[in-house]
């Protein structure tokens, strides 16, 4: 299945990216509207309103635990349809929310619904590809996926300026409908009948036992969680940083888009370099750079106010460029040994990464009030822990191969 015509492979990459990008649209298009939503639901504390971003990740993590094993039993496509249905119902809750608590419930269930296409995308790719070539496909999928964070805040702001914040949810629903029809029409079922696992109570337990047998899978899942948590701090606080700390309300969507391009360009470049240098080497070099950039910022601006906007953007862009080489490769390494349980394996991988990332984002995000220093401190600490895990598993792997 590794070889496909260029035209079919391009459509496959675009379709998988579209399935994943609904998550980005659901998160990023709402960023310019957070303060407006806060006013509408009587929640004016910007640090509490960050929960509108972080809590969707809770739903993403929990939902994967159900949809991953179910997809190994009933196939990939039916589970994607079920996820879209839950997402649609949750969007209705969000539109009609009158308090922060109700809105958070809606956002959590949006995450639960979207965990299906997000997780099943990884399973489908693993069904068809493996090794460094899987990492290449993942890189191109992620590069396409990054197009949505680039334009989503601008789309959200345009909708907000011309209509209201509720209309942003309707735009998300329309996009989800279009993608689901495309998926229904063009994507074949990738789970072969002979590989279906009867759904029993032991499916997840057996999958977890198999998952923890592979030390690299566990290690790179933790790395994904730490790095995602560090990035989630930025994602949940970006609106507060640029609109409140820097007073850049109109410019915020464009700054956000520019920084997203940094991740996308690195991810696209990774698709070319990974077959030459391998996933692990690229992860190692990127983690070293990721840690160094975060530590340099902390050293230069410890105890000071925010630097000028250009300086901040340069540091963030450099950090995010590193992310483009870490994310896809880490998940590909984690999934490499567990292709025979791709559904439940992707679910556990995503759940553990989410469980690790949400507390990190919530804790560090609560300190981002008047300066972005806590953000970079969090990036440096998470990067350092990830590098330590990488070096530990590298020694273990080298010893096993000796």
PDB file of N, CA and C in Angstrom, residues 103-137:
ATOM      1  N   UNK A 103     -20.794  26.417  28.289  1.00  0.00           N
ATOM      2  CA  UNK A 103     -19.927  26.515  27.117  1.00  0.00           C
ATOM      3  C   UNK A 103     -18.785  25.504  27.202  1.00  0.00           C
ATOM      4  N   UNK A 104     -18.226  25.334  28.387  1.00  0.00           N
ATOM      5  CA  UNK A 104     -17.142  24.368  28.565  1.00  0.00           C
ATOM      6  C   UNK A 104     -17.637  22.952  28.291  1.00  0.00           C
ATOM      7  N   UNK A 105     -18.845  22.635  28.758  1.00  0.00           N
ATOM      8  CA  UNK A 105     -19.431  21.315  28.478  1.00  0.00           C
ATOM      9  C   UNK A 105     -19.536  21.101  26.966  1.00  0.00           C
ATOM     10  N   UNK A 106     -20.031  22.116  26.269  1.00  0.00           N
ATOM     11  CA  UNK A 106     -20.137  22.025  24.815  1.00  0.00           C
ATOM     12  C   UNK A 106     -18.786  21.841  24.149  1.00  0.00           C
ATOM     13  N   UNK A 107     -17.775  22.576  24.633  1.00  0.00           N
ATOM     14  CA  UNK A 107     -16.437  22.472  24.044  1.00  0.00           C
ATOM     15  C   UNK A 107     -15.827  21.085  24.316  1.00  0.00           C
ATOM     16  N   UNK A 108     -16.063  20.548  25.509  1.00  0.00           N
ATOM     17  CA  UNK A 108     -15.550  19.207  25.808  1.00  0.00           C
ATOM     18  C   UNK A 108     -16.154  18.186  24.852  1.00  0.00           C
ATOM     19  N   UNK A 109     -17.474  18.273  24.635  1.00  0.00           N
ATOM     20  CA  UNK A 109     -18.120  17.311  23.741  1.00  0.00           C
ATOM     21  C   UNK A 109     -17.788  17.567  22.274  1.00  0.00           C
ATOM     22  N   UNK A 110     -17.481  18.819  21.928  1.00  0.00           N
ATOM     23  CA  UNK A 110     -16.932  19.057  20.590  1.00  0.00           C
ATOM     24  C   UNK A 110     -15.632  18.273  20.436  1.00  0.00           C
ATOM     25  N   UNK A 111     -14.801  18.322  21.476  1.00  0.00           N
ATOM     26  CA  UNK A 111     -13.548  17.579  21.444  1.00  0.00           C
ATOM     27  C   UNK A 111     -13.762  16.083  21.363  1.00  0.00           C
ATOM     28  N   UNK A 112     -14.752  15.584  22.117  1.00  0.00           N
ATOM     29  CA  UNK A 112     -15.066  14.156  22.066  1.00  0.00           C
ATOM     30  C   UNK A 112     -15.432  13.755  20.636  1.00  0.00           C
ATOM     31  N   UNK A 113     -16.295  14.539  20.002  1.00  0.00           N
ATOM     32  CA  UNK A 113     -16.700  14.227  18.637  1.00  0.00           C
ATOM     33  C   UNK A 113     -15.546  14.285  17.660  1.00  0.00           C
ATOM     34  N   UNK A 114     -14.721  15.313  17.771  1.00  0.00           N
ATOM     35  CA  UNK A 114     -13.613  15.484  16.834  1.00  0.00           C
ATOM     36  C   UNK A 114     -12.477  14.506  17.087  1.00  0.00           C
ATOM     37  N   UNK A 115     -12.467  13.868  18.265  1.00  0.00           N
ATOM     38  CA  UNK A 115     -11.427  12.875  18.524  1.00  0.00           C
ATOM     39  C   UNK A 115     -11.541  11.704  17.554  1.00  0.00           C
ATOM     40  N   UNK A 116     -12.737  11.466  17.024  1.00  0.00           N
ATOM     41  CA  UNK A 116     -12.920  10.362  16.075  1.00  0.00           C
ATOM     42  C   UNK A 116     -12.151  10.612  14.779  1.00  0.00           C
ATOM     43  N   UNK A 117     -12.455  11.682  14.013  1.00  0.00           N
ATOM     44  CA  UNK A 117     -11.671  11.899  12.790  1.00  0.00           C
ATOM     45  C   UNK A 117     -10.192  12.125  13.058  1.00  0.00           C
ATOM     46  N   UNK A 118      -9.862  12.764  14.179  1.00  0.00           N
ATOM     47  CA  UNK A 118      -8.450  13.018  14.489  1.00  0.00           C
ATOM     48  C   UNK A 118      -7.686  11.716  14.725  1.00  0.00           C
ATOM     49  N   UNK A 119      -8.255  10.810  15.521  1.00  0.00           N
ATOM     50  CA  UNK A 119      -7.599   9.546  15.827  1.00  0.00           C
ATOM     51  C   UNK A 119      -7.627   8.598  14.638  1.00  0.00           C
ATOM     52  N   UNK A 120      -8.772   8.518  13.978  1.00  0.00           N
ATOM     53  CA  UNK A 120      -8.911   7.578  12.869  1.00  0.00           C
ATOM     54  C   UNK A 120      -8.008   7.968  11.712  1.00  0.00           C
ATOM     55  N   UNK A 121      -7.723   9.260  11.561  1.00  0.00           N
ATOM     56  CA  UNK A 121      -6.784   9.693  10.528  1.00  0.00           C
ATOM     57  C   UNK A 121      -5.433   9.019  10.726  1.00  0.00           C
ATOM     58  N   UNK A 122      -4.937   9.025  11.968  1.00  0.00           N
ATOM     59  CA  UNK A 122      -3.666   8.376  12.268  1.00  0.00           C
ATOM     60  C   UNK A 122      -3.753   6.877  11.990  1.00  0.00           C
ATOM     61  N   UNK A 123      -4.870   6.262  12.360  1.00  0.00           N
ATOM     62  CA  UNK A 123      -5.044   4.826  12.138  1.00  0.00           C
ATOM     63  C   UNK A 123      -5.067   4.499  10.654  1.00  0.00           C
ATOM     64  N   UNK A 124      -5.751   5.317   9.871  1.00  0.00           N
ATOM     65  CA  UNK A 124      -5.822   5.081   8.426  1.00  0.00           C
ATOM     66  C   UNK A 124      -4.433   5.177   7.802  1.00  0.00           C
ATOM     67  N   UNK A 125      -3.678   6.196   8.198  1.00  0.00           N
ATOM     68  CA  UNK A 125      -2.320   6.356   7.663  1.00  0.00           C
ATOM     69  C   UNK A 125      -1.457   5.167   8.058  1.00  0.00           C
ATOM     70  N   UNK A 126      -1.602   4.706   9.312  1.00  0.00           N
ATOM     71  CA  UNK A 126      -0.815   3.554   9.752  1.00  0.00           C
ATOM     72  C   UNK A 126      -1.270   2.282   9.056  1.00  0.00           C
ATOM     73  N   UNK A 127      -2.555   2.181   8.693  1.00  0.00           N
ATOM     74  CA  UNK A 127      -3.032   1.021   7.942  1.00  0.00           C
ATOM     75  C   UNK A 127      -2.327   0.907   6.592  1.00  0.00           C
ATOM     76  N   UNK A 128      -2.000   2.051   6.005  1.00  0.00           N
ATOM     77  CA  UNK A 128      -1.492   2.085   4.634  1.00  0.00           C
ATOM     78  C   UNK A 128       0.021   2.249   4.518  1.00  0.00           C
ATOM     79  N   UNK A 129       0.651   2.835   5.552  1.00  0.00           N
ATOM     80  CA  UNK A 129       2.086   3.143   5.469  1.00  0.00           C
ATOM     81  C   UNK A 129       2.788   2.749   6.754  1.00  0.00           C
ATOM     82  N   UNK A 130       4.113   2.682   6.691  1.00  0.00           N
ATOM     83  CA  UNK A 130       4.899   2.376   7.881  1.00  0.00           C
ATOM     84  C   UNK A 130       6.291   2.986   7.765  1.00  0.00           C
ATOM     85  N   UNK A 131       6.998   3.054   8.905  1.00  0.00           N
ATOM     86  CA  UNK A 131       8.380   3.506   8.924  1.00  0.00           C
ATOM     87  C   UNK A 131       8.561   4.965   8.553  1.00  0.00           C
ATOM     88  N   UNK A 132       9.723   5.282   7.984  1.00  0.00           N
ATOM     89  CA  UNK A 132      10.032   6.653   7.592  1.00  0.00           C
ATOM     90  C   UNK A 132       9.068   7.162   6.525  1.00  0.00           C
ATOM     91  N   UNK A 133       8.531   6.245   5.705  1.00  0.00           N
ATOM     92  CA  UNK A 133       7.580   6.688   4.681  1.00  0.00           C
ATOM     93  C   UNK A 133       6.277   7.143   5.325  1.00  0.00           C
ATOM     94  N   UNK A 134       5.893   6.484   6.417  1.00  0.00           N
ATOM     95  CA  UNK A 134       4.730   6.958   7.166  1.00  0.00           C
ATOM     96  C   UNK A 134       4.994   8.356   7.704  1.00  0.00           C
ATOM     97  N   UNK A 135       6.220   8.584   8.217  1.00  0.00           N
ATOM     98  CA  UNK A 135       6.580   9.912   8.725  1.00  0.00           C
ATOM     99  C   UNK A 135       6.517  10.949   7.616  1.00  0.00           C
ATOM    100  N   UNK A 136       6.908  10.554   6.407  1.00  0.00           N
ATOM    101  CA  UNK A 136       6.841  11.473   5.270  1.00  0.00           C
ATOM    102  C   UNK A 136       5.392  11.856   4.985  1.00  0.00           C
ATOM    103  N   UNK A 137       4.507  10.859   4.915  1.00  0.00           N
ATOM    104  CA  UNK A 137       3.088  11.125   4.664  1.00  0.00           C
ATOM    105  C   UNK A 137       2.503  11.983   5.778  1.00  0.00           C
TER     106      UNK A 137
END
